[in-house]
Short mmCIF file of N, CA and C and ligand atoms in Angstrom, two decimals:
data_model
loop_
_atom_site.label_atom_id
_atom_site.label_comp_id
_atom_site.label_asym_id
_atom_site.label_seq_id
_atom_site.Cartn_x
_atom_site.Cartn_y
_atom_site.Cartn_z
N MET Z 66 -14.98 8.89 19.57
CA MET Z 66 -15.81 7.76 19.14
C MET Z 66 -15.03 6.86 18.19
N ARG Z 67 -15.02 5.59 18.50
CA ARG Z 67 -14.39 4.65 17.55
C ARG Z 67 -15.46 4.14 16.59
N ARG Z 68 -15.07 3.99 15.35
CA ARG Z 68 -16.03 3.64 14.31
C ARG Z 68 -15.76 2.23 13.78
N VAL Z 69 -16.82 1.67 13.19
CA VAL Z 69 -16.66 0.44 12.41
C VAL Z 69 -16.78 0.87 10.95
N VAL Z 70 -15.78 0.52 10.18
CA VAL Z 70 -15.66 1.00 8.81
C VAL Z 70 -15.68 -0.20 7.85
N THR Z 71 -16.47 -0.08 6.80
CA THR Z 71 -16.51 -1.09 5.74
C THR Z 71 -15.97 -0.44 4.47
N PHE Z 72 -15.00 -1.09 3.84
CA PHE Z 72 -14.40 -0.45 2.66
C PHE Z 72 -13.93 -1.46 1.63
N HIS Z 73 -13.82 -0.97 0.40
CA HIS Z 73 -13.16 -1.72 -0.67
C HIS Z 73 -11.81 -1.08 -0.92
N TYR Z 74 -10.88 -1.88 -1.38
CA TYR Z 74 -9.55 -1.32 -1.63
C TYR Z 74 -8.87 -2.03 -2.80
N THR Z 75 -7.96 -1.29 -3.40
CA THR Z 75 -7.00 -1.88 -4.33
C THR Z 75 -5.63 -1.44 -3.85
N LEU Z 76 -4.76 -2.41 -3.66
CA LEU Z 76 -3.42 -2.14 -3.13
C LEU Z 76 -2.41 -2.21 -4.27
N ARG Z 77 -1.59 -1.17 -4.38
CA ARG Z 77 -0.56 -1.14 -5.42
C ARG Z 77 0.82 -0.94 -4.82
N ASP Z 78 1.83 -1.47 -5.50
CA ASP Z 78 3.21 -1.22 -5.09
C ASP Z 78 3.66 0.09 -5.75
N PRO Z 79 4.90 0.57 -5.42
CA PRO Z 79 5.34 1.86 -5.96
C PRO Z 79 5.37 1.90 -7.49
N ALA Z 80 5.46 0.75 -8.14
CA ALA Z 80 5.46 0.72 -9.61
C ALA Z 80 4.04 0.74 -10.18
N GLY Z 81 3.04 0.74 -9.31
CA GLY Z 81 1.65 0.80 -9.77
C GLY Z 81 1.02 -0.56 -10.01
N ARG Z 82 1.79 -1.62 -9.76
CA ARG Z 82 1.24 -2.96 -9.96
C ARG Z 82 0.22 -3.28 -8.86
N VAL Z 83 -0.87 -3.92 -9.24
CA VAL Z 83 -1.88 -4.31 -8.26
C VAL Z 83 -1.38 -5.53 -7.48
N LEU Z 84 -1.29 -5.38 -6.15
CA LEU Z 84 -0.83 -6.48 -5.29
C LEU Z 84 -2.01 -7.25 -4.73
N ASP Z 85 -3.10 -6.54 -4.53
CA ASP Z 85 -4.25 -7.16 -3.90
C ASP Z 85 -5.45 -6.23 -4.11
N THR Z 86 -6.63 -6.81 -4.15
CA THR Z 86 -7.83 -5.97 -4.26
C THR Z 86 -9.03 -6.72 -3.69
N SER Z 87 -9.98 -5.94 -3.18
CA SER Z 87 -11.22 -6.55 -2.70
C SER Z 87 -12.32 -6.40 -3.75
N ALA Z 88 -12.01 -5.75 -4.86
CA ALA Z 88 -13.00 -5.53 -5.92
C ALA Z 88 -13.56 -6.86 -6.40
N GLY Z 89 -14.86 -6.93 -6.54
CA GLY Z 89 -15.48 -8.16 -6.98
C GLY Z 89 -15.71 -9.16 -5.87
N GLY Z 90 -15.25 -8.83 -4.67
CA GLY Z 90 -15.44 -9.71 -3.52
C GLY Z 90 -16.11 -8.96 -2.38
N GLU Z 91 -16.00 -9.53 -1.19
CA GLU Z 91 -16.57 -8.90 -0.01
C GLU Z 91 -15.70 -7.72 0.42
N PRO Z 92 -16.31 -6.61 0.84
CA PRO Z 92 -15.49 -5.53 1.38
C PRO Z 92 -14.87 -5.92 2.72
N ILE Z 93 -13.90 -5.15 3.14
CA ILE Z 93 -13.24 -5.37 4.43
C ILE Z 93 -13.98 -4.57 5.50
N ILE Z 94 -14.12 -5.16 6.67
CA ILE Z 94 -14.76 -4.44 7.78
C ILE Z 94 -13.82 -4.48 8.98
N TYR Z 95 -13.67 -3.33 9.63
CA TYR Z 95 -12.76 -3.29 10.78
C TYR Z 95 -13.24 -2.29 11.81
N LEU Z 96 -12.77 -2.50 13.03
CA LEU Z 96 -13.00 -1.56 14.14
C LEU Z 96 -11.75 -0.69 14.23
N GLU Z 97 -11.93 0.61 14.24
CA GLU Z 97 -10.78 1.51 14.34
C GLU Z 97 -9.93 1.15 15.56
N GLY Z 98 -8.65 1.01 15.35
CA GLY Z 98 -7.74 0.69 16.44
C GLY Z 98 -7.80 -0.76 16.87
N GLY Z 99 -8.56 -1.59 16.15
CA GLY Z 99 -8.74 -2.99 16.55
C GLY Z 99 -7.69 -3.93 15.99
N GLY Z 100 -6.81 -3.42 15.12
CA GLY Z 100 -5.74 -4.26 14.59
C GLY Z 100 -6.16 -5.16 13.45
N GLN Z 101 -7.37 -4.97 12.90
CA GLN Z 101 -7.79 -5.82 11.77
C GLN Z 101 -7.10 -5.40 10.47
N ILE Z 102 -6.70 -4.13 10.38
CA ILE Z 102 -5.94 -3.68 9.21
C ILE Z 102 -4.66 -3.02 9.72
N ILE Z 103 -3.71 -2.76 8.82
CA ILE Z 103 -2.45 -2.17 9.27
C ILE Z 103 -2.69 -0.78 9.85
N ASP Z 104 -1.95 -0.46 10.90
CA ASP Z 104 -2.12 0.82 11.60
C ASP Z 104 -1.98 2.02 10.67
N GLY Z 105 -1.03 1.93 9.74
CA GLY Z 105 -0.77 3.06 8.85
C GLY Z 105 -1.95 3.41 7.97
N LEU Z 106 -2.80 2.41 7.67
CA LEU Z 106 -4.01 2.68 6.89
C LEU Z 106 -5.12 3.12 7.82
N ASP Z 107 -5.28 2.44 8.94
CA ASP Z 107 -6.29 2.77 9.95
C ASP Z 107 -6.22 4.26 10.32
N THR Z 108 -5.04 4.73 10.68
CA THR Z 108 -4.92 6.12 11.14
C THR Z 108 -5.22 7.11 10.02
N ARG Z 109 -4.89 6.75 8.78
CA ARG Z 109 -5.11 7.67 7.66
C ARG Z 109 -6.56 7.70 7.20
N LEU Z 110 -7.38 6.78 7.66
CA LEU Z 110 -8.79 6.77 7.26
C LEU Z 110 -9.70 7.38 8.33
N ARG Z 111 -9.09 7.81 9.45
CA ARG Z 111 -9.91 8.29 10.57
C ARG Z 111 -10.81 9.46 10.22
N ALA Z 112 -10.34 10.33 9.30
CA ALA Z 112 -11.12 11.53 8.99
C ALA Z 112 -12.07 11.32 7.82
N ALA Z 113 -12.05 10.16 7.20
CA ALA Z 113 -12.84 9.95 5.99
C ALA Z 113 -14.27 9.52 6.33
N ALA Z 114 -15.22 10.03 5.56
CA ALA Z 114 -16.64 9.73 5.79
C ALA Z 114 -17.11 8.67 4.81
N ALA Z 115 -18.29 8.12 5.10
CA ALA Z 115 -18.88 7.11 4.21
C ALA Z 115 -19.03 7.69 2.80
N GLY Z 116 -18.73 6.90 1.81
CA GLY Z 116 -18.83 7.34 0.43
C GLY Z 116 -17.54 7.92 -0.11
N ALA Z 117 -16.61 8.24 0.79
CA ALA Z 117 -15.35 8.85 0.36
C ALA Z 117 -14.53 7.88 -0.48
N LYS Z 118 -13.91 8.41 -1.52
CA LYS Z 118 -12.95 7.64 -2.31
C LYS Z 118 -11.62 8.36 -2.18
N LEU Z 119 -10.61 7.66 -1.74
CA LEU Z 119 -9.33 8.34 -1.58
C LEU Z 119 -8.16 7.42 -1.84
N ARG Z 120 -7.04 8.06 -2.10
CA ARG Z 120 -5.80 7.34 -2.33
C ARG Z 120 -4.94 7.58 -1.09
N VAL Z 121 -4.50 6.49 -0.48
CA VAL Z 121 -3.78 6.59 0.78
C VAL Z 121 -2.40 5.96 0.59
N GLN Z 122 -1.38 6.74 0.90
CA GLN Z 122 -0.02 6.20 0.79
C GLN Z 122 0.52 5.87 2.17
N VAL Z 123 0.98 4.65 2.32
CA VAL Z 123 1.48 4.19 3.61
C VAL Z 123 2.93 3.76 3.42
N PRO Z 124 3.87 4.48 4.05
CA PRO Z 124 5.27 4.07 3.91
C PRO Z 124 5.51 2.71 4.56
N ALA Z 125 6.50 2.00 4.05
CA ALA Z 125 6.80 0.63 4.51
C ALA Z 125 6.86 0.54 6.03
N ALA Z 126 7.49 1.56 6.66
CA ALA Z 126 7.67 1.52 8.11
C ALA Z 126 6.34 1.46 8.86
N GLU Z 127 5.28 1.98 8.23
CA GLU Z 127 3.96 1.96 8.89
C GLU Z 127 3.06 0.89 8.29
N ALA Z 128 3.62 0.09 7.40
CA ALA Z 128 2.85 -1.00 6.81
C ALA Z 128 3.42 -2.31 7.36
N TYR Z 129 4.24 -2.99 6.58
CA TYR Z 129 4.76 -4.29 7.03
C TYR Z 129 6.22 -4.21 7.48
N GLY Z 130 6.71 -2.98 7.69
CA GLY Z 130 8.05 -2.81 8.23
C GLY Z 130 9.14 -2.90 7.17
N ALA Z 131 10.34 -2.57 7.59
CA ALA Z 131 11.49 -2.64 6.70
C ALA Z 131 11.82 -4.10 6.43
N HIS Z 132 12.46 -4.35 5.30
CA HIS Z 132 12.95 -5.69 5.01
C HIS Z 132 14.12 -5.97 5.95
N ASP Z 133 14.04 -7.08 6.68
CA ASP Z 133 15.05 -7.40 7.70
C ASP Z 133 16.01 -8.47 7.17
N ALA Z 134 17.25 -8.07 6.95
CA ALA Z 134 18.24 -9.00 6.38
C ALA Z 134 18.46 -10.22 7.28
N ALA Z 135 18.24 -10.07 8.60
CA ALA Z 135 18.43 -11.19 9.52
C ALA Z 135 17.41 -12.30 9.30
N GLN Z 136 16.33 -11.96 8.57
CA GLN Z 136 15.29 -12.96 8.30
C GLN Z 136 15.56 -13.74 7.02
N VAL Z 137 16.69 -13.43 6.40
CA VAL Z 137 17.10 -14.17 5.20
C VAL Z 137 18.20 -15.13 5.62
N GLN Z 138 17.96 -16.42 5.46
CA GLN Z 138 18.92 -17.40 5.95
C GLN Z 138 19.15 -18.51 4.94
N LYS Z 139 20.40 -18.98 4.97
CA LYS Z 139 20.78 -20.09 4.09
C LYS Z 139 20.68 -21.38 4.90
N VAL Z 140 19.98 -22.36 4.36
CA VAL Z 140 19.84 -23.64 5.05
C VAL Z 140 20.15 -24.77 4.06
N LYS Z 141 20.34 -25.97 4.62
CA LYS Z 141 20.57 -27.14 3.76
C LYS Z 141 19.24 -27.66 3.24
N ARG Z 142 19.23 -28.04 1.99
CA ARG Z 142 18.01 -28.56 1.36
C ARG Z 142 17.40 -29.69 2.20
N THR Z 143 18.25 -30.55 2.74
CA THR Z 143 17.77 -31.72 3.48
C THR Z 143 17.09 -31.34 4.80
N ALA Z 144 17.32 -30.10 5.27
CA ALA Z 144 16.73 -29.67 6.54
C ALA Z 144 15.31 -29.13 6.35
N LEU Z 145 14.86 -29.02 5.10
CA LEU Z 145 13.55 -28.41 4.85
C LEU Z 145 12.42 -29.42 4.94
N PRO Z 146 11.25 -28.96 5.40
CA PRO Z 146 10.12 -29.89 5.60
C PRO Z 146 9.32 -30.16 4.32
N VAL Z 147 9.85 -29.80 3.17
CA VAL Z 147 9.10 -30.03 1.93
C VAL Z 147 9.87 -30.95 0.99
N GLY Z 148 9.12 -31.86 0.36
CA GLY Z 148 9.73 -32.77 -0.59
C GLY Z 148 9.64 -32.22 -2.00
N GLY Z 149 10.06 -33.02 -2.95
CA GLY Z 149 9.93 -32.62 -4.35
C GLY Z 149 10.94 -31.57 -4.75
N GLU Z 150 10.71 -31.02 -5.93
CA GLU Z 150 11.66 -30.06 -6.47
C GLU Z 150 11.32 -28.65 -5.98
N LEU Z 151 12.33 -27.93 -5.52
CA LEU Z 151 12.13 -26.55 -5.06
C LEU Z 151 12.41 -25.59 -6.20
N ARG Z 152 11.66 -24.50 -6.22
CA ARG Z 152 11.92 -23.47 -7.22
C ARG Z 152 12.06 -22.12 -6.53
N VAL Z 153 12.88 -21.26 -7.13
CA VAL Z 153 12.99 -19.89 -6.63
C VAL Z 153 11.62 -19.22 -6.77
N GLY Z 154 11.20 -18.55 -5.70
CA GLY Z 154 9.90 -17.89 -5.72
C GLY Z 154 8.83 -18.69 -5.01
N GLU Z 155 9.10 -19.97 -4.81
CA GLU Z 155 8.15 -20.84 -4.12
C GLU Z 155 8.04 -20.44 -2.64
N GLN Z 156 6.84 -20.59 -2.09
CA GLN Z 156 6.66 -20.28 -0.66
C GLN Z 156 6.11 -21.50 0.05
N PHE Z 157 6.53 -21.68 1.28
CA PHE Z 157 5.97 -22.77 2.08
C PHE Z 157 6.10 -22.42 3.55
N GLN Z 158 5.37 -23.20 4.37
CA GLN Z 158 5.41 -22.96 5.81
C GLN Z 158 6.62 -23.67 6.40
N ALA Z 159 7.39 -22.95 7.21
CA ALA Z 159 8.67 -23.46 7.69
C ALA Z 159 8.52 -24.30 8.96
N GLY Z 160 7.52 -25.15 9.00
CA GLY Z 160 7.34 -26.01 10.17
C GLY Z 160 5.96 -26.61 10.15
N GLU Z 161 5.72 -27.54 11.06
CA GLU Z 161 4.44 -28.25 11.09
C GLU Z 161 3.36 -27.40 11.75
N ASP Z 162 3.79 -26.56 12.70
CA ASP Z 162 2.86 -25.72 13.43
C ASP Z 162 2.13 -24.81 12.43
N ARG Z 163 0.79 -24.65 12.64
CA ARG Z 163 0.07 -23.83 11.66
C ARG Z 163 0.41 -22.35 11.79
N PHE Z 164 1.10 -21.98 12.86
CA PHE Z 164 1.54 -20.58 13.00
C PHE Z 164 2.99 -20.40 12.55
N ALA Z 165 3.59 -21.46 12.04
CA ALA Z 165 4.97 -21.36 11.56
C ALA Z 165 5.03 -20.31 10.44
N PRO Z 166 6.11 -19.54 10.38
CA PRO Z 166 6.17 -18.48 9.37
C PRO Z 166 6.20 -19.04 7.96
N VAL Z 167 5.64 -18.27 7.03
CA VAL Z 167 5.73 -18.62 5.62
C VAL Z 167 7.05 -18.05 5.11
N VAL Z 168 7.83 -18.89 4.46
CA VAL Z 168 9.11 -18.44 3.93
C VAL Z 168 9.10 -18.57 2.40
N LYS Z 169 9.95 -17.78 1.78
CA LYS Z 169 10.02 -17.78 0.32
C LYS Z 169 11.43 -18.17 -0.09
N VAL Z 170 11.53 -19.02 -1.08
CA VAL Z 170 12.82 -19.43 -1.61
C VAL Z 170 13.34 -18.29 -2.50
N VAL Z 171 14.50 -17.72 -2.13
CA VAL Z 171 15.02 -16.62 -2.95
C VAL Z 171 16.24 -17.04 -3.76
N ALA Z 172 16.91 -18.15 -3.37
CA ALA Z 172 18.04 -18.63 -4.16
C ALA Z 172 18.27 -20.10 -3.85
N ILE Z 173 18.75 -20.83 -4.85
CA ILE Z 173 19.12 -22.23 -4.67
C ILE Z 173 20.50 -22.40 -5.29
N ASP Z 174 21.43 -22.93 -4.48
CA ASP Z 174 22.79 -23.14 -4.96
C ASP Z 174 23.21 -24.52 -4.51
N GLY Z 175 23.04 -25.52 -5.37
CA GLY Z 175 23.35 -26.88 -5.00
C GLY Z 175 22.46 -27.32 -3.85
N ASP Z 176 23.07 -27.69 -2.73
CA ASP Z 176 22.31 -28.14 -1.57
C ASP Z 176 21.95 -26.98 -0.63
N ASP Z 177 22.42 -25.78 -0.97
CA ASP Z 177 22.12 -24.61 -0.14
C ASP Z 177 20.90 -23.88 -0.68
N VAL Z 178 19.96 -23.65 0.23
CA VAL Z 178 18.74 -22.93 -0.15
C VAL Z 178 18.65 -21.67 0.70
N THR Z 179 18.45 -20.52 0.06
CA THR Z 179 18.30 -19.27 0.79
C THR Z 179 16.81 -18.95 0.92
N LEU Z 180 16.40 -18.77 2.17
CA LEU Z 180 14.99 -18.52 2.48
C LEU Z 180 14.80 -17.13 3.05
N ASP Z 181 13.71 -16.49 2.70
CA ASP Z 181 13.38 -15.17 3.22
C ASP Z 181 12.07 -15.28 4.00
N ALA Z 182 12.14 -15.00 5.31
CA ALA Z 182 10.95 -15.11 6.16
C ALA Z 182 10.25 -13.77 6.36
N ASN Z 183 10.72 -12.73 5.67
CA ASN Z 183 10.04 -11.44 5.78
C ASN Z 183 8.63 -11.54 5.18
N HIS Z 184 7.73 -10.70 5.67
CA HIS Z 184 6.42 -10.58 5.03
C HIS Z 184 6.64 -10.19 3.57
N PRO Z 185 5.85 -10.75 2.64
CA PRO Z 185 6.05 -10.42 1.22
C PRO Z 185 6.00 -8.92 0.93
N LEU Z 186 5.32 -8.16 1.77
CA LEU Z 186 5.20 -6.72 1.55
C LEU Z 186 6.18 -5.91 2.39
N ALA Z 187 7.08 -6.59 3.13
CA ALA Z 187 8.08 -5.87 3.93
C ALA Z 187 8.95 -5.03 3.01
N GLY Z 188 9.26 -3.81 3.46
CA GLY Z 188 10.14 -2.93 2.68
C GLY Z 188 9.44 -2.22 1.54
N LYS Z 189 8.13 -2.45 1.38
CA LYS Z 189 7.41 -1.82 0.26
C LYS Z 189 6.53 -0.67 0.76
N ASP Z 190 6.66 0.46 0.09
CA ASP Z 190 5.72 1.56 0.32
C ASP Z 190 4.44 1.20 -0.43
N LEU Z 191 3.32 1.34 0.24
CA LEU Z 191 2.07 0.85 -0.33
C LEU Z 191 1.12 1.99 -0.65
N THR Z 192 0.39 1.84 -1.73
CA THR Z 192 -0.66 2.80 -2.08
C THR Z 192 -1.99 2.06 -2.11
N PHE Z 193 -2.92 2.55 -1.32
CA PHE Z 193 -4.26 1.96 -1.28
C PHE Z 193 -5.23 2.93 -1.95
N GLU Z 194 -6.00 2.42 -2.91
CA GLU Z 194 -7.15 3.17 -3.40
C GLU Z 194 -8.33 2.63 -2.62
N VAL Z 195 -8.96 3.52 -1.86
CA VAL Z 195 -9.96 3.08 -0.90
C VAL Z 195 -11.31 3.73 -1.20
N GLU Z 196 -12.36 2.94 -1.06
CA GLU Z 196 -13.71 3.50 -1.10
C GLU Z 196 -14.44 3.07 0.16
N LEU Z 197 -14.83 4.05 0.97
CA LEU Z 197 -15.53 3.73 2.20
C LEU Z 197 -17.00 3.44 1.89
N VAL Z 198 -17.39 2.19 2.09
CA VAL Z 198 -18.74 1.76 1.75
C VAL Z 198 -19.71 2.16 2.86
N ALA Z 199 -19.31 1.99 4.11
CA ALA Z 199 -20.18 2.31 5.24
C ALA Z 199 -19.34 2.65 6.46
N VAL Z 200 -19.88 3.54 7.27
CA VAL Z 200 -19.21 3.94 8.51
C VAL Z 200 -20.30 4.07 9.58
N ARG Z 201 -20.06 3.51 10.74
CA ARG Z 201 -21.02 3.67 11.85
C ARG Z 201 -20.25 3.65 13.16
N ALA Z 202 -20.93 4.06 14.22
CA ALA Z 202 -20.31 4.00 15.54
C ALA Z 202 -20.22 2.55 15.99
N ALA Z 203 -19.13 2.20 16.65
CA ALA Z 203 -19.00 0.84 17.18
C ALA Z 203 -19.97 0.65 18.34
N THR Z 204 -20.47 -0.58 18.50
CA THR Z 204 -21.34 -0.87 19.64
C THR Z 204 -20.48 -1.13 20.88
N ALA Z 205 -21.11 -1.10 22.06
CA ALA Z 205 -20.38 -1.32 23.31
C ALA Z 205 -19.73 -2.72 23.29
N GLU Z 206 -20.45 -3.68 22.72
CA GLU Z 206 -19.93 -5.05 22.70
C GLU Z 206 -18.71 -5.15 21.77
N GLU Z 207 -18.79 -4.47 20.65
CA GLU Z 207 -17.65 -4.48 19.73
C GLU Z 207 -16.41 -3.86 20.38
N LEU Z 208 -16.63 -2.77 21.11
CA LEU Z 208 -15.50 -2.12 21.78
C LEU Z 208 -14.89 -3.05 22.81
N LYS Z 209 -15.76 -3.80 23.51
CA LYS Z 209 -15.28 -4.74 24.52
C LYS Z 209 -14.48 -5.88 23.88
N HIS Z 210 -14.97 -6.36 22.74
CA HIS Z 210 -14.30 -7.49 22.07
C HIS Z 210 -13.09 -7.06 21.24
N GLY Z 211 -13.10 -5.79 20.81
CA GLY Z 211 -11.98 -5.33 19.99
C GLY Z 211 -12.08 -5.67 18.53
N HIS Z 212 -13.28 -6.07 18.08
CA HIS Z 212 -13.47 -6.37 16.65
C HIS Z 212 -14.93 -6.12 16.25
N PRO Z 213 -15.18 -5.96 14.95
CA PRO Z 213 -16.55 -5.68 14.51
C PRO Z 213 -17.41 -6.94 14.48
N HIS Z 214 -18.72 -6.73 14.65
CA HIS Z 214 -19.68 -7.83 14.58
C HIS Z 214 -20.57 -7.66 13.37
N GLY Z 215 -19.99 -7.78 12.19
CA GLY Z 215 -20.78 -7.70 10.97
C GLY Z 215 -21.13 -6.28 10.58
N SER Z 216 -21.78 -6.15 9.43
CA SER Z 216 -22.01 -4.82 8.89
C SER Z 216 -22.96 -4.00 9.76
N ASP Z 217 -23.90 -4.64 10.49
CA ASP Z 217 -24.84 -3.87 11.31
C ASP Z 217 -24.54 -3.93 12.81
N GLY Z 218 -23.47 -4.65 13.19
CA GLY Z 218 -23.09 -4.74 14.60
C GLY Z 218 -23.87 -5.79 15.36
N ALA Z 219 -24.80 -6.46 14.68
CA ALA Z 219 -25.65 -7.44 15.37
C ALA Z 219 -25.15 -8.88 15.16
N GLY Z 220 -24.11 -9.03 14.38
CA GLY Z 220 -23.61 -10.37 14.10
C GLY Z 220 -23.01 -11.02 15.32
N HIS Z 221 -22.94 -12.34 15.30
CA HIS Z 221 -22.34 -13.05 16.42
C HIS Z 221 -21.00 -13.62 15.98
N CYS Z 222 -20.02 -13.43 16.81
CA CYS Z 222 -18.69 -13.85 16.40
C CYS Z 222 -18.24 -15.09 17.17
N HIS Z 223 -19.03 -15.52 18.18
CA HIS Z 223 -18.51 -16.60 19.04
C HIS Z 223 -19.38 -17.85 18.95
ZN1 ZN U 180 -16.92 -10.42 19.36
#
């Protein structure tokens, strides 16, 4: 049986810094195996019941993958689609297309700018503190669509 799971989480890096949290906001809802959350977390929550609070460690390889050096490239400042002053740490979309990757400026040397197109969490082992708010069986329609339809399964997504 595939389940629809609603949960709150706090995500920390190996140093314990909070990277992201749903606390104070809406919980996350997903269909098991539906790809709404990273596989490494999905598979580790399969045995957990509603109300469970657990700490889940997901190695980088099962989260956002290893940091790929080939995704770090040096380009000319004039070739970039952004005006104004660039700063190290700044992020922007590397093209007009809304699906263009988000890149991060990691170094600036005169007219040479080094960009990193890796996911910001690539290469990081992640720790999730998770609280399962609700768990139920997925409906036939949800299984067909591959995603959840709200907390009670009656929501409309289209
Ligand atoms: Zn749907």
